[in-house]
mmCIF file of C-alpha atoms in Angstrom:
data_model
loop_
_atom_site.group_PDB
_atom_site.id
_atom_site.type_symbol
_atom_site.label_atom_id
_atom_site.label_comp_id
_atom_site.label_asym_id
_atom_site.label_seq_id
_atom_site.Cartn_x
_atom_site.Cartn_y
_atom_site.Cartn_z
ATOM 1 C CA UNK A 1 103.597 93.211 81.985
ATOM 2 C CA UNK A 2 100.471 92.138 80.109
ATOM 3 C CA UNK A 3 99.662 95.816 79.563
ATOM 4 C CA UNK A 4 103.121 96.380 78.089
ATOM 5 C CA UNK A 5 102.561 93.508 75.647
ATOM 6 C CA UNK A 6 99.224 94.998 74.601
ATOM 7 C CA UNK A 7 100.669 98.483 74.063
ATOM 8 C CA UNK A 8 103.505 97.021 72.009
ATOM 9 C CA UNK A 9 100.922 95.173 69.906
ATOM 10 C CA UNK A 10 99.204 98.512 69.241
ATOM 11 C CA UNK A 11 102.537 99.986 68.140
ATOM 12 C CA UNK A 12 103.224 97.027 65.835
ATOM 13 C CA UNK A 13 99.788 97.226 64.231
ATOM 14 C CA UNK A 14 100.091 100.977 63.630
ATOM 15 C CA UNK A 15 103.427 100.324 61.948
ATOM 16 C CA UNK A 16 101.927 97.583 59.755
ATOM 17 C CA UNK A 17 99.065 99.831 58.738
ATOM 18 C CA UNK A 18 101.359 102.715 57.843
ATOM 19 C CA UNK A 19 100.090 104.785 60.764
ATOM 20 C CA UNK A 20 103.264 104.785 62.865
ATOM 21 C CA UNK A 21 103.425 108.581 62.740
ATOM 22 C CA UNK A 22 99.817 108.985 63.837
ATOM 23 C CA UNK A 23 99.213 110.417 67.289
ATOM 24 C CA UNK A 24 95.613 109.192 67.405
ATOM 25 C CA UNK A 25 96.603 106.577 70.004
ATOM 26 C CA UNK A 26 99.010 107.744 72.700
ATOM 27 C CA UNK A 27 100.451 104.282 73.312
ATOM 28 C CA UNK A 28 103.838 105.676 74.347
ATOM 29 C CA UNK A 29 102.239 107.493 77.271
ATOM 30 C CA UNK A 30 100.580 104.293 78.429
ATOM 31 C CA UNK A 31 103.859 102.398 78.031
ATOM 32 C CA UNK A 32 105.440 105.024 80.266
ATOM 33 C CA UNK A 33 102.650 104.587 82.827
ATOM 34 C CA UNK A 34 103.145 100.814 82.922
ATOM 35 C CA UNK A 35 106.914 101.155 83.300
ATOM 36 C CA UNK A 36 106.450 103.657 86.142
ATOM 37 C CA UNK A 37 104.312 101.085 87.938
ATOM 38 C CA UNK A 38 107.045 98.484 87.393
ATOM 39 C CA UNK A 39 109.725 100.846 88.684
ATOM 40 C CA UNK A 40 111.502 101.010 85.303
ATOM 41 C CA UNK A 41 112.003 104.755 85.463
ATOM 42 C CA UNK A 42 114.632 105.109 82.741
ATOM 43 C CA UNK A 43 112.478 103.246 80.219
ATOM 44 C CA UNK A 44 109.371 105.144 81.310
ATOM 45 C CA UNK A 45 111.193 108.458 80.856
ATOM 46 C CA UNK A 46 112.317 107.447 77.362
ATOM 47 C CA UNK A 47 108.749 106.690 76.223
ATOM 48 C CA UNK A 48 107.385 109.843 77.881
ATOM 49 C CA UNK A 49 110.004 112.109 76.282
ATOM 50 C CA UNK A 50 109.360 110.577 72.861
ATOM 51 C CA UNK A 51 105.606 111.117 73.271
ATOM 52 C CA UNK A 52 106.139 114.762 74.219
ATOM 53 C CA UNK A 53 108.496 115.272 71.271
ATOM 54 C CA UNK A 54 105.930 113.906 68.848
ATOM 55 C CA UNK A 55 102.920 115.892 70.024
ATOM 56 C CA UNK A 56 104.796 119.166 70.476
ATOM 57 C CA UNK A 57 103.371 122.076 72.469
ATOM 58 C CA UNK A 58 100.168 122.667 70.510
ATOM 59 C CA UNK A 59 97.058 120.591 70.978
ATOM 60 C CA UNK A 60 96.769 117.208 72.657
ATOM 61 C CA UNK A 61 96.567 118.974 76.025
ATOM 62 C CA UNK A 62 95.253 115.969 77.950
ATOM 63 C CA UNK A 63 97.936 113.642 76.571
ATOM 64 C CA UNK A 64 100.670 116.225 77.125
ATOM 65 C CA UNK A 65 99.604 116.903 80.710
ATOM 66 C CA UNK A 66 99.294 113.211 81.567
ATOM 67 C CA UNK A 67 102.662 112.448 79.966
ATOM 68 C CA UNK A 68 104.346 115.272 81.876
ATOM 69 C CA UNK A 69 102.933 113.900 85.150
ATOM 70 C CA UNK A 70 104.395 110.484 84.344
ATOM 71 C CA UNK A 71 107.744 111.950 83.323
ATOM 72 C CA UNK A 72 107.878 113.855 86.617
ATOM 73 C CA UNK A 73 107.481 110.544 88.468
ATOM 74 C CA UNK A 74 110.763 109.353 86.943
ATOM 75 C CA UNK A 75 112.753 112.331 88.231
ATOM 76 C CA UNK A 76 114.475 112.964 91.536
ATOM 77 C CA UNK A 77 112.036 114.206 94.179
ATOM 78 C CA UNK A 78 113.305 117.800 94.297
ATOM 79 C CA UNK A 79 112.957 118.107 90.499
ATOM 80 C CA UNK A 80 109.335 116.978 90.352
ATOM 81 C CA UNK A 81 107.334 120.053 91.485
ATOM 82 C CA UNK A 82 108.197 122.348 88.522
ATOM 83 C CA UNK A 83 107.134 119.753 85.955
ATOM 84 C CA UNK A 84 104.038 118.808 87.954
ATOM 85 C CA UNK A 85 103.005 122.461 88.207
ATOM 86 C CA UNK A 86 103.306 122.725 84.424
ATOM 87 C CA UNK A 87 101.275 119.512 84.035
ATOM 88 C CA UNK A 88 98.583 120.992 86.294
ATOM 89 C CA UNK A 89 98.436 124.124 84.141
ATOM 90 C CA UNK A 90 98.160 122.101 80.917
ATOM 91 C CA UNK A 91 95.492 119.782 82.335
ATOM 92 C CA UNK A 92 93.509 122.710 83.700
ATOM 93 C CA UNK A 93 93.329 124.056 80.147
ATOM 94 C CA UNK A 94 92.440 120.609 78.802
ATOM 95 C CA UNK A 95 89.259 120.428 80.918
ATOM 96 C CA UNK A 96 90.002 116.852 82.068
ATOM 97 C CA UNK A 97 89.204 117.028 85.787
ATOM 98 C CA UNK A 98 90.242 113.451 86.511
ATOM 99 C CA UNK A 99 93.738 113.876 85.072
ATOM 100 C CA UNK A 100 93.978 117.295 86.753
ATOM 101 C CA UNK A 101 93.149 115.720 90.120
ATOM 102 C CA UNK A 102 95.778 113.038 89.485
ATOM 103 C CA UNK A 103 98.446 115.644 88.748
ATOM 104 C CA UNK A 104 97.489 117.657 91.827
ATOM 105 C CA UNK A 105 97.651 114.516 93.970
ATOM 106 C CA UNK A 106 101.175 113.832 92.646
ATOM 107 C CA UNK A 107 102.185 117.426 93.390
ATOM 108 C CA UNK A 108 100.746 117.151 96.903
ATOM 109 C CA UNK A 109 102.745 113.971 97.462
ATOM 110 C CA UNK A 110 105.960 115.639 96.269
ATOM 111 C CA UNK A 111 105.516 118.666 98.551
ATOM 112 C CA UNK A 112 104.679 116.423 101.496
ATOM 113 C CA UNK A 113 107.760 114.270 101.009
ATOM 114 C CA UNK A 114 109.890 117.403 100.648
ATOM 115 C CA UNK A 115 108.551 118.655 103.993
ATOM 116 C CA UNK A 116 106.790 121.690 102.484
ATOM 117 C CA UNK A 117 103.624 121.478 104.591
ATOM 118 C CA UNK A 118 102.261 124.872 103.537
ATOM 119 C CA UNK A 119 102.269 124.123 99.828
ATOM 120 C CA UNK A 120 101.049 120.581 100.470
ATOM 121 C CA UNK A 121 97.989 121.937 102.304
ATOM 122 C CA UNK A 122 97.270 124.422 99.531
ATOM 123 C CA UNK A 123 97.438 121.709 96.856
ATOM 124 C CA UNK A 124 95.301 119.369 98.982
ATOM 125 C CA UNK A 125 92.531 121.985 99.125
ATOM 126 C CA UNK A 126 92.620 122.365 95.339
ATOM 127 C CA UNK A 127 92.574 118.591 94.901
ATOM 128 C CA UNK A 128 89.585 118.257 97.217
ATOM 129 C CA UNK A 129 87.724 120.885 95.207
ATOM 130 C CA UNK A 130 88.456 119.146 91.892
ATOM 131 C CA UNK A 131 87.594 115.768 93.364
ATOM 132 C CA UNK A 132 84.198 116.999 94.550
ATOM 133 C CA UNK A 133 83.460 118.425 91.101
ATOM 134 C CA UNK A 134 84.672 115.252 89.398
ATOM 135 C CA UNK A 135 82.944 112.647 91.555
ATOM 136 C CA UNK A 136 79.969 114.473 93.071
ATOM 137 C CA UNK A 137 77.521 112.555 90.899
ATOM 138 C CA UNK A 138 79.322 109.219 91.145
ATOM 139 C CA UNK A 139 77.594 106.835 93.608
ATOM 140 C CA UNK A 140 80.688 104.615 93.655
ATOM 141 C CA UNK A 141 84.264 105.825 93.879
ATOM 142 C CA UNK A 142 85.853 105.701 90.418
ATOM 143 C CA UNK A 143 88.587 103.094 90.091
ATOM 144 C CA UNK A 144 91.969 104.752 90.021
ATOM 145 C CA UNK A 145 90.763 108.016 91.557
ATOM 146 C CA UNK A 146 93.597 109.670 93.480
ATOM 147 C CA UNK A 147 93.413 109.443 97.238
ATOM 148 C CA UNK A 148 92.658 112.918 98.548
ATOM 149 C CA UNK A 149 93.567 113.690 102.113
ATOM 150 C CA UNK A 150 91.794 115.881 104.576
ATOM 151 C CA UNK A 151 93.838 118.872 105.678
ATOM 152 C CA UNK A 152 94.555 117.356 109.101
ATOM 153 C CA UNK A 153 95.896 114.225 107.398
ATOM 154 C CA UNK A 154 98.109 116.376 105.203
ATOM 155 C CA UNK A 155 99.473 118.029 108.347
ATOM 156 C CA UNK A 156 100.304 114.702 109.946
ATOM 157 C CA UNK A 157 102.080 113.506 106.802
ATOM 158 C CA UNK A 158 104.432 116.485 107.083
ATOM 159 C CA UNK A 159 105.681 115.121 110.416
ATOM 160 C CA UNK A 160 108.037 112.271 111.170
ATOM 161 C CA UNK A 161 106.705 109.253 113.075
ATOM 162 C CA UNK A 162 108.209 110.509 116.334
ATOM 163 C CA UNK A 163 106.824 114.006 115.768
ATOM 164 C CA UNK A 164 103.348 112.616 115.106
ATOM 165 C CA UNK A 165 103.349 110.767 118.413
ATOM 166 C CA UNK A 166 104.465 113.874 120.283
ATOM 167 C CA UNK A 167 101.957 116.071 118.415
ATOM 168 C CA UNK A 168 99.043 113.778 119.240
ATOM 169 C CA UNK A 169 100.034 113.610 122.894
ATOM 170 C CA UNK A 170 100.465 117.378 123.135
ATOM 171 C CA UNK A 171 97.114 117.955 121.404
ATOM 172 C CA UNK A 172 95.470 115.728 124.039
ATOM 173 C CA UNK A 173 96.721 118.121 126.722
ATOM 174 C CA UNK A 174 99.689 116.194 128.125
ATOM 175 C CA UNK A 175 102.545 118.252 129.547
ATOM 176 C CA UNK A 176 106.070 117.888 128.195
ATOM 177 C CA UNK A 177 107.046 115.832 131.223
ATOM 178 C CA UNK A 178 104.005 113.551 130.785
ATOM 179 C CA UNK A 179 104.773 113.101 127.084
ATOM 180 C CA UNK A 180 108.374 112.247 127.917
ATOM 181 C CA UNK A 181 107.277 109.589 130.391
ATOM 182 C CA UNK A 182 104.648 108.141 128.076
ATOM 183 C CA UNK A 183 106.938 107.934 125.013
ATOM 184 C CA UNK A 184 110.155 107.109 126.901
ATOM 185 C CA UNK A 185 111.867 110.312 125.814
ATOM 186 C CA UNK A 186 113.737 113.040 127.644
ATOM 187 C CA UNK A 187 111.917 116.297 128.275
ATOM 188 C CA UNK A 188 114.517 118.055 126.142
ATOM 189 C CA UNK A 189 113.770 115.744 123.204
ATOM 190 C CA UNK A 190 110.043 116.440 123.540
ATOM 191 C CA UNK A 191 110.732 120.173 123.478
ATOM 192 C CA UNK A 192 112.849 119.798 120.344
ATOM 193 C CA UNK A 193 110.102 117.769 118.647
ATOM 194 C CA UNK A 194 107.497 120.396 119.530
ATOM 195 C CA UNK A 195 109.678 123.165 118.130
ATOM 196 C CA UNK A 196 109.867 121.354 114.782
ATOM 197 C CA UNK A 197 106.153 120.476 114.880
ATOM 198 C CA UNK A 198 105.137 124.094 115.461
ATOM 199 C CA UNK A 199 107.402 125.264 112.644
ATOM 200 C CA UNK A 200 106.151 122.656 110.133
ATOM 201 C CA UNK A 201 102.478 123.240 110.916
ATOM 202 C CA UNK A 202 102.720 127.007 111.311
ATOM 203 C CA UNK A 203 101.328 127.090 114.854
ATOM 204 C CA UNK A 204 102.654 128.641 118.055
ATOM 205 C CA UNK A 205 100.679 127.031 120.887
ATOM 206 C CA UNK A 206 99.006 123.828 122.002
ATOM 207 C CA UNK A 207 95.596 125.403 121.451
ATOM 208 C CA UNK A 208 96.457 126.107 117.807
ATOM 209 C CA UNK A 209 97.899 122.591 117.517
ATOM 210 C CA UNK A 210 94.614 121.109 118.793
ATOM 211 C CA UNK A 211 92.669 123.157 116.250
ATOM 212 C CA UNK A 212 94.981 122.219 113.380
ATOM 213 C CA UNK A 213 94.805 118.502 114.180
ATOM 214 C CA UNK A 214 91.060 118.546 114.832
ATOM 215 C CA UNK A 215 91.425 117.483 118.462
ATOM 216 C CA UNK A 216 88.891 118.638 121.041
ATOM 217 C CA UNK A 217 90.472 120.440 124.017
ATOM 218 C CA UNK A 218 90.696 118.142 127.066
ATOM 219 C CA UNK A 219 87.894 118.532 129.606
ATOM 220 C CA UNK A 220 88.837 120.168 132.899
ATOM 221 C CA UNK A 221 89.407 117.852 135.869
ATOM 222 C CA UNK A 222 86.117 117.277 137.782
ATOM 223 C CA UNK A 223 87.616 118.823 140.898
ATOM 224 C CA UNK A 224 88.445 121.984 138.954
ATOM 225 C CA UNK A 225 84.910 122.080 137.545
ATOM 226 C CA UNK A 226 83.481 121.840 141.078
ATOM 227 C CA UNK A 227 85.812 124.581 142.278
ATOM 228 C CA UNK A 228 84.814 126.893 139.437
ATOM 229 C CA UNK A 229 81.152 126.242 140.204
#
């Protein structure tokens, strides 16, 4: 709320100084950002649309890309990816790696929440690459830097809570019957969860599941090791 007051003061001063039409200070974009944080999506969208109208399609690439990312946050989830992809393209051309990473992180979040694990993983890899380029020389993590997930974390976010529990148990080598007993489920329910898990993660076996989730294969039972010796 204090930020909103400050941005409004900027707008009032620009008006007093006869600079209301100047786009030197993108205060409308920052108003939109503050309203997004407050959950006032309709007001945020109004400021973002006005900012985009004023700057047009030429120049101001960083401001345009950042504003488009904020406008996307005010839309229904299924409508966000197209605008975020456009924001990514604009910010890539702007050369602002920090804003580009922020837009990619928002796109990753949208794909994850939509259950599109494949695209989420692809975006996460791009975000990691940008993040490394952006913060490689920073000894301390920059305030406000987007959280970037490892690929295994992205995979787990694509699953429901129940599916995550089943996936972890299966990756540790438990049989369907053992998973059912441990999680108080029926064997049929475990099988249904595994079918969805395999489809979401693009795997077809427990071995591939272990690899995807970064889990070491379980060690053979000592008796089996002795027998093989």
